[in-house]
Tab-separated table of C-alpha atoms in Angstrom:
chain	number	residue	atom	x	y	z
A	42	UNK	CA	-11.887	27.759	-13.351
A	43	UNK	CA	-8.426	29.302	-12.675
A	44	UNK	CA	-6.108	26.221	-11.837
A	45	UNK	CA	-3.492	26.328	-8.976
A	46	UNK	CA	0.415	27.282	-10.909
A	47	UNK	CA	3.479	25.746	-9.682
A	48	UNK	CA	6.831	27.902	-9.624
A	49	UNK	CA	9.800	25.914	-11.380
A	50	UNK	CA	11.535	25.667	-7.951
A	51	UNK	CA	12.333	22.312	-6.688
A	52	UNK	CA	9.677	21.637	-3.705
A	53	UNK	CA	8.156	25.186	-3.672
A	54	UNK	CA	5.042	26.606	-4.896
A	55	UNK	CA	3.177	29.834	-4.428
A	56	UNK	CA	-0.924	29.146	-4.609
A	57	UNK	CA	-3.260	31.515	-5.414
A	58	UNK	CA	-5.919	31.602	-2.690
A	59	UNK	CA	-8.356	28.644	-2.173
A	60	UNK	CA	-12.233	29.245	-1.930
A	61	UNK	CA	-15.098	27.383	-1.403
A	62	UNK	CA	-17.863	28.816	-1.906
A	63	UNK	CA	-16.201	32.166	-1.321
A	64	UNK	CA	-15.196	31.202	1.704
A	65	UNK	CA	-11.041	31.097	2.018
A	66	UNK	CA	-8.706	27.929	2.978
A	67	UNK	CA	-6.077	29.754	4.664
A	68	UNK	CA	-2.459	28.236	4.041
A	69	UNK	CA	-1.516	27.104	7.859
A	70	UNK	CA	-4.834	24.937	7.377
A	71	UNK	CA	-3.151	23.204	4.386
A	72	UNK	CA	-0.066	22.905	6.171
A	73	UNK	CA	-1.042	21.341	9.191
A	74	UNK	CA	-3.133	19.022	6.768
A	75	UNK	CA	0.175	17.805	4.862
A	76	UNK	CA	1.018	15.391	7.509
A	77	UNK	CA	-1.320	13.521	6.605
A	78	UNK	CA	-0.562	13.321	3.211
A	79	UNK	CA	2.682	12.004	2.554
A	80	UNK	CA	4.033	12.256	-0.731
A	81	UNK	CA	7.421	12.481	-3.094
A	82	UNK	CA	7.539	16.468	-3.052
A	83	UNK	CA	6.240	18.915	-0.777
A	84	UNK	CA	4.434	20.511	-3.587
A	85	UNK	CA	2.316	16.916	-3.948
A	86	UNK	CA	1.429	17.041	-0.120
A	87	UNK	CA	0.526	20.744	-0.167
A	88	UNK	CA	-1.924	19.747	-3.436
A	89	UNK	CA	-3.240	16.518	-1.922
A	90	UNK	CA	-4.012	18.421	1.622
A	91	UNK	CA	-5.696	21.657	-0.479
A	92	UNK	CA	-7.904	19.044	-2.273
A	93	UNK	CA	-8.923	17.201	1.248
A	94	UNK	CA	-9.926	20.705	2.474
A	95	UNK	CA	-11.569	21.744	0.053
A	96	UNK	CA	-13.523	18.221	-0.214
A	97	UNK	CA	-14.293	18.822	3.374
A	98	UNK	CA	-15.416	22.698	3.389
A	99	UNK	CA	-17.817	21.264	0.304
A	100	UNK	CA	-18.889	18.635	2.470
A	101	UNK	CA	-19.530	21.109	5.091
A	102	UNK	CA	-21.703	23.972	3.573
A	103	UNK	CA	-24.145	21.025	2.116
A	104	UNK	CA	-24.367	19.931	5.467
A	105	UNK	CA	-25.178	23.506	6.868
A	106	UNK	CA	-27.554	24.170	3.851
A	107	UNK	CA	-29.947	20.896	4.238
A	108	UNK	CA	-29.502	21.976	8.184
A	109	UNK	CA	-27.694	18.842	9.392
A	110	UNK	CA	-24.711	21.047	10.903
A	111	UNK	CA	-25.156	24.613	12.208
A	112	UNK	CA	-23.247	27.331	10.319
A	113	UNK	CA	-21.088	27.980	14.001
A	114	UNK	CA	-20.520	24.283	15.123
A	115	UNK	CA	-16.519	23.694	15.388
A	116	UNK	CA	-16.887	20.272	16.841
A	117	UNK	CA	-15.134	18.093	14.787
A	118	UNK	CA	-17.008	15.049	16.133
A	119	UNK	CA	-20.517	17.080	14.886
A	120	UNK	CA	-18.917	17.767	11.674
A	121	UNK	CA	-17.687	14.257	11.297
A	122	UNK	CA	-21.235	12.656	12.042
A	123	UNK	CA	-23.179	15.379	9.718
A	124	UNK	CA	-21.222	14.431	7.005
A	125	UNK	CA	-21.667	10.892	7.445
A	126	UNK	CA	-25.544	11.550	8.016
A	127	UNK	CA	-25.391	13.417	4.710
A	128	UNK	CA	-23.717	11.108	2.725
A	129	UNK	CA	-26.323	8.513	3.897
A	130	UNK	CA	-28.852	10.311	2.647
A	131	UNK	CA	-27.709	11.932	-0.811
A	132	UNK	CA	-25.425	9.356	-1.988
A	133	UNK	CA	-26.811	6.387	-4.361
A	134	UNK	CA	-24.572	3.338	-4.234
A	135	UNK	CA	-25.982	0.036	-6.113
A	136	UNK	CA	-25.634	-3.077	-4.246
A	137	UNK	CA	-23.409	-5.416	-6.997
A	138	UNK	CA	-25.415	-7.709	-9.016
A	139	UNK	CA	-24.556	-11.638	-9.005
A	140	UNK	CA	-23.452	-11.725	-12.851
A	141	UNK	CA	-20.799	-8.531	-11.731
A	142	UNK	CA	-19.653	-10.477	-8.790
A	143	UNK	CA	-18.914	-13.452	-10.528
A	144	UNK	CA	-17.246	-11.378	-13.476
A	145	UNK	CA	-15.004	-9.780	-11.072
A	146	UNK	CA	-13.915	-12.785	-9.937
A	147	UNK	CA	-13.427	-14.491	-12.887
A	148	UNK	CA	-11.164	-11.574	-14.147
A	149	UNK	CA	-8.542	-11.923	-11.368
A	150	UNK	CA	-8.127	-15.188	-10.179
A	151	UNK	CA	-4.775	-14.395	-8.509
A	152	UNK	CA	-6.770	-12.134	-5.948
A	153	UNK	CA	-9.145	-14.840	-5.005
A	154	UNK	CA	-6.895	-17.584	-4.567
A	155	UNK	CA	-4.320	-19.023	-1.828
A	156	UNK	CA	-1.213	-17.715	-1.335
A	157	UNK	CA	2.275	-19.413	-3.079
A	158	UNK	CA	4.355	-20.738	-0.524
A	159	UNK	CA	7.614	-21.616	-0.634
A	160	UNK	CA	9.454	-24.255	1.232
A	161	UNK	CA	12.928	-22.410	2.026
A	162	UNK	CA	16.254	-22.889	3.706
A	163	UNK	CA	18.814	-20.007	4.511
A	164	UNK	CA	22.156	-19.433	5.858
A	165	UNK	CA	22.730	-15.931	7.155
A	166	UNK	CA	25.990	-14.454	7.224
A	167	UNK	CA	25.902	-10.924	9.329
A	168	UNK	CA	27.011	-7.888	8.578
A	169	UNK	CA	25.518	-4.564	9.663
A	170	UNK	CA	24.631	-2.601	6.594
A	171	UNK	CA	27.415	0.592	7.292
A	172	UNK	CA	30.242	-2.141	7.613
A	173	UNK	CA	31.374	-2.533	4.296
A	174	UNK	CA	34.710	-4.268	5.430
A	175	UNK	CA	32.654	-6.807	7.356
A	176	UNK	CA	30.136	-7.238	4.297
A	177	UNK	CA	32.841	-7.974	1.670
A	178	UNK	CA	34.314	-10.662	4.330
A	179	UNK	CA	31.146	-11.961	4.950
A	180	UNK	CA	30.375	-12.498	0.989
A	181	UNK	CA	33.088	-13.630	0.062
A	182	UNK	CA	32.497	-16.240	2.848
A	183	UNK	CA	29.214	-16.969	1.498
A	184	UNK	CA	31.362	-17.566	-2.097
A	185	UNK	CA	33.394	-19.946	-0.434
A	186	UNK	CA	30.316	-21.716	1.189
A	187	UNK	CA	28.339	-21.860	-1.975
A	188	UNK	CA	30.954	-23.376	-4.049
A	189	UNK	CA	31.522	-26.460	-1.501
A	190	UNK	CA	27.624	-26.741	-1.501
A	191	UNK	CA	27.357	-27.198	-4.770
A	192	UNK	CA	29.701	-29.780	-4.824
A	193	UNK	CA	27.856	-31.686	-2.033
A	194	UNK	CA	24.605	-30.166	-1.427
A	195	UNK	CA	24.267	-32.213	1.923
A	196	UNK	CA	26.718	-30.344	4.085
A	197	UNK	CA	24.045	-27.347	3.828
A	198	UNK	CA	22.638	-28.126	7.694
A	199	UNK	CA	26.284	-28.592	8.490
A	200	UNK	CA	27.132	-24.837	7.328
A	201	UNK	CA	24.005	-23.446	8.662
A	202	UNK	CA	24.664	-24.692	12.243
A	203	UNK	CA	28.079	-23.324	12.215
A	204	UNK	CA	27.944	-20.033	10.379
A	205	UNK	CA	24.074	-18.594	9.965
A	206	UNK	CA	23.453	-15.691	12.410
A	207	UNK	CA	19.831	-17.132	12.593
A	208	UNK	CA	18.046	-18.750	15.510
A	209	UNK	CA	16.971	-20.982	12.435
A	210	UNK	CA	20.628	-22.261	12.608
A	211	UNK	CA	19.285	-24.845	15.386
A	212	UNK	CA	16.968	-26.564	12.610
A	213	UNK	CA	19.801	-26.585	9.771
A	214	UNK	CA	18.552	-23.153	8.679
A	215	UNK	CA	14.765	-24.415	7.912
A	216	UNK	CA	12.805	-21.511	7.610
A	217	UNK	CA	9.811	-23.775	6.737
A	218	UNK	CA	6.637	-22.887	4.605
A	219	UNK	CA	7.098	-18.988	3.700
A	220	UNK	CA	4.265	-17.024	2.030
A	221	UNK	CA	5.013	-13.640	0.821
A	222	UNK	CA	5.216	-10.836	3.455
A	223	UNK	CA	6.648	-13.074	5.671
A	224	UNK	CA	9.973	-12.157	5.642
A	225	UNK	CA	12.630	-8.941	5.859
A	226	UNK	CA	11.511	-7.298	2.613
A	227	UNK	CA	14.262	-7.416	0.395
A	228	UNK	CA	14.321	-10.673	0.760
A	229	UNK	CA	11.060	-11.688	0.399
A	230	UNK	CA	11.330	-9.824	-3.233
A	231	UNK	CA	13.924	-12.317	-4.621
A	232	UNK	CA	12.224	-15.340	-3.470
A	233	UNK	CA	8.955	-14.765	-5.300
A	234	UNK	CA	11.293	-15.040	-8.895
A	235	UNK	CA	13.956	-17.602	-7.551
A	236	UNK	CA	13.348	-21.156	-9.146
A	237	UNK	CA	13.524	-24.346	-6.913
A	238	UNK	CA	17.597	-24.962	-5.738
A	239	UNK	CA	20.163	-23.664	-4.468
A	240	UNK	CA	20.707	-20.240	-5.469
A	241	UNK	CA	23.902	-19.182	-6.815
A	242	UNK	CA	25.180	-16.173	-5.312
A	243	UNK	CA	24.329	-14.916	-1.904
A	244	UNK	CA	21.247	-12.423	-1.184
A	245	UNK	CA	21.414	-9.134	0.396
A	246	UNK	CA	19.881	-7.695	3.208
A	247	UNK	CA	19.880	-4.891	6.173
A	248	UNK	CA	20.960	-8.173	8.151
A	249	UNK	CA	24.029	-9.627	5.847
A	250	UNK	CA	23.797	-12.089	3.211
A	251	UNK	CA	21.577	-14.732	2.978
A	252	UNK	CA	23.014	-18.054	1.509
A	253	UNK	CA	19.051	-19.880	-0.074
A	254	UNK	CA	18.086	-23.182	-0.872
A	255	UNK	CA	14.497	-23.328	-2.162
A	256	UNK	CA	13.384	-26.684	-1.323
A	257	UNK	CA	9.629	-27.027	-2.873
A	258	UNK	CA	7.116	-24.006	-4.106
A	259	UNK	CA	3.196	-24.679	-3.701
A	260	UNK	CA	1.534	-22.147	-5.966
A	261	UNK	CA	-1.820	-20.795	-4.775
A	262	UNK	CA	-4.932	-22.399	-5.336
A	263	UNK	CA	-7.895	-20.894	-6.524
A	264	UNK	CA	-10.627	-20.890	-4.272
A	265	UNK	CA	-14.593	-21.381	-5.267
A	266	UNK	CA	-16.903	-18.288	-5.861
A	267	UNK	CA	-18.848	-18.931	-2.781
A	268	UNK	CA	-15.907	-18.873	-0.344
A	269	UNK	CA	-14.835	-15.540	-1.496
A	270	UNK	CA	-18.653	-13.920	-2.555
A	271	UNK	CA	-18.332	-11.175	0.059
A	272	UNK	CA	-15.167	-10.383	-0.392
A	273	UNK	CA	-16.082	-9.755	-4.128
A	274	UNK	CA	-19.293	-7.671	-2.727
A	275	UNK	CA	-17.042	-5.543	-0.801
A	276	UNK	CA	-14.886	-4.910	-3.760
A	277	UNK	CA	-17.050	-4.041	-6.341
A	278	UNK	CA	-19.106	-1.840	-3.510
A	279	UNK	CA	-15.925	0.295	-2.705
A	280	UNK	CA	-15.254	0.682	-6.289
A	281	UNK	CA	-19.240	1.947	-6.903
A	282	UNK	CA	-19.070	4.099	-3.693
A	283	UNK	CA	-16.237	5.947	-4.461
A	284	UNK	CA	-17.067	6.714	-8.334
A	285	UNK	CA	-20.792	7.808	-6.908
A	286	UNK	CA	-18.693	9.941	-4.311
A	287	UNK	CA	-16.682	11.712	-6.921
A	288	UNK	CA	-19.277	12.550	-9.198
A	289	UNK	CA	-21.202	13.906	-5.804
A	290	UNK	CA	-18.299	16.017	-4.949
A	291	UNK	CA	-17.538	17.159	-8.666
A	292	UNK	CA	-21.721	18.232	-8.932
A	293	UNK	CA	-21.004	20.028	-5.700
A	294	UNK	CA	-17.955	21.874	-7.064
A	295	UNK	CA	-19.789	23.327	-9.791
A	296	UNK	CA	-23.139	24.205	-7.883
A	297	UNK	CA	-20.966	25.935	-4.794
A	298	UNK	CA	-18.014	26.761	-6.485
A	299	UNK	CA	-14.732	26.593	-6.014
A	300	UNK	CA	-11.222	28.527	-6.623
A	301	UNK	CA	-7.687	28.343	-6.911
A	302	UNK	CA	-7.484	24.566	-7.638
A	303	UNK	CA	-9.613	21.813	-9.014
A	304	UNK	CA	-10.560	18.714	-7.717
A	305	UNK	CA	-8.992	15.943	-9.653
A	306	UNK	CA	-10.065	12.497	-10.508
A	307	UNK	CA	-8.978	10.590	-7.369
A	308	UNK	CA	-11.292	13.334	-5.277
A	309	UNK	CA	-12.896	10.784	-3.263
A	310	UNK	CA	-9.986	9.247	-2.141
A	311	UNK	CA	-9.585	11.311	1.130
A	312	UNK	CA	-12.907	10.310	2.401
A	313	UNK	CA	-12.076	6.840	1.449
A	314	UNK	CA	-9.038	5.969	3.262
């Protein structure tokens, strides 16, 4: 099978056509199809939206052939149900046994179990993120700040109610229980690896610097097999459906044929999003 070649030119590429069963996927089909694939390169997105067309046209001509779709239809609604009818039909997904299920779950327990939370208090110090005059003041405020709170860890409320830039100011900076995703991102990095105290140097973010005091961490719980038993099903069924999908798609590949690029191992990931 002739494989798509890449020019050594930084986000550029010149394809050799793409068929499907001798039928061509012209190039403004791929580009209007690389907006939905974002990627690092242009050359990644123009690969990831060949492969979904191609997929697709496979997808299609099974459909025509077992006459769930006529050859002329355009309607992307009729194309969109056919498939789906199609995929009913042909594809073989095994519901997950019991002794799976529970192996599943016994290999990750950090995916079946309650989130850590952390009990946290913060003193924000603004500072837009262009204004590096009014950042460098601002940390070397939050210098200043730290070394008095280490000296007398009380007068944290104290500082938060006169300096933090946050509405949490009004509670002495009490952010209260904080899982992660809770917070501005950056942020919410550090305090999954910061131990329980008062941090030592101030934390940045698009909003300032962040003066933290990690008062008490609660790590998660795990939580019984039968509270989580369809979550597990789901898991182990998306897994099986999309392995049964690629082998469907590669077995159509080779009985339709197709040119100019090859479907690779991830082929069933369009459909699957």
């Amino acid at each position: 099978m002739q494989m798509i070649e890449i020019e050594q030119l930084p986000g550029r590429y010149a394809p050799p056509p793409v068929k499907v069963g001798g039928k061509a996927i012209d190039e403004e089909s791929i580009a209007r199809e690389m907006q939905y694939h974002p990627a690092a390169t242009a050359v990644e997105a123009k690969l990831s939206a060949a492969r979904a067309l191609v997929v697709r046209e496979l997808l299609r001509q099974r459909t025509v052939e077992l006459g769930l779709l006529r050859a002329d239809s355009r309607d992307e609604g009729e194309h969109d149900a056919a498939i789906a009818a199609l995929l009913e039909r042909e594809l073989e997904v095994p519901e997950p046994e019991e002794a799976a299920c529970r192996r599943f779950f016994d290999a990750d327990p950090e995916r079946f179990s309650t989130p850590t939370r952390i009990a946290v208090r913060h003193i924000l110090l603004a500072a837009a993120p262009d204004d590096a005059e009014a950042r460098d003041a601002q940390y070397r405020l939050g210098e200043t700040l730290l070394e008095e709170l280490q000296r007398i860890p009380e007068r944290f409320t104290e500082f938060a109610m006169r300096h933090s830039a946050c509405p949490s100011k009004r509670e002495g900076g009490e952010l209260g229980w904080l899982a992660q995703g809770q917070t501005v991102t950056e942020l919410d990095r550090a305090l999954q690896h910061l131990p329980e105290g008062l941090h030592d140097r101030p934390l940045a973010s698009r909003y300032g610097w962040h003066l933290i005091s990690i008062d008490a961490r609660q790590g998660g719980q795990r939580l019984p097999f039968e509270q989580v038993a369809e979550r597990v099903r789901h898991a182990l069924r998306e897994q099986a459906t999309r392995r049964a999908l690629r082998h469907y798609l590669l077995a159509l590949e080779a009985e339709i044929g197709v040119e100019g690029i090859e479907l690779d191992d991830d082929a069933a990931g369009s459909l699957m999003q």
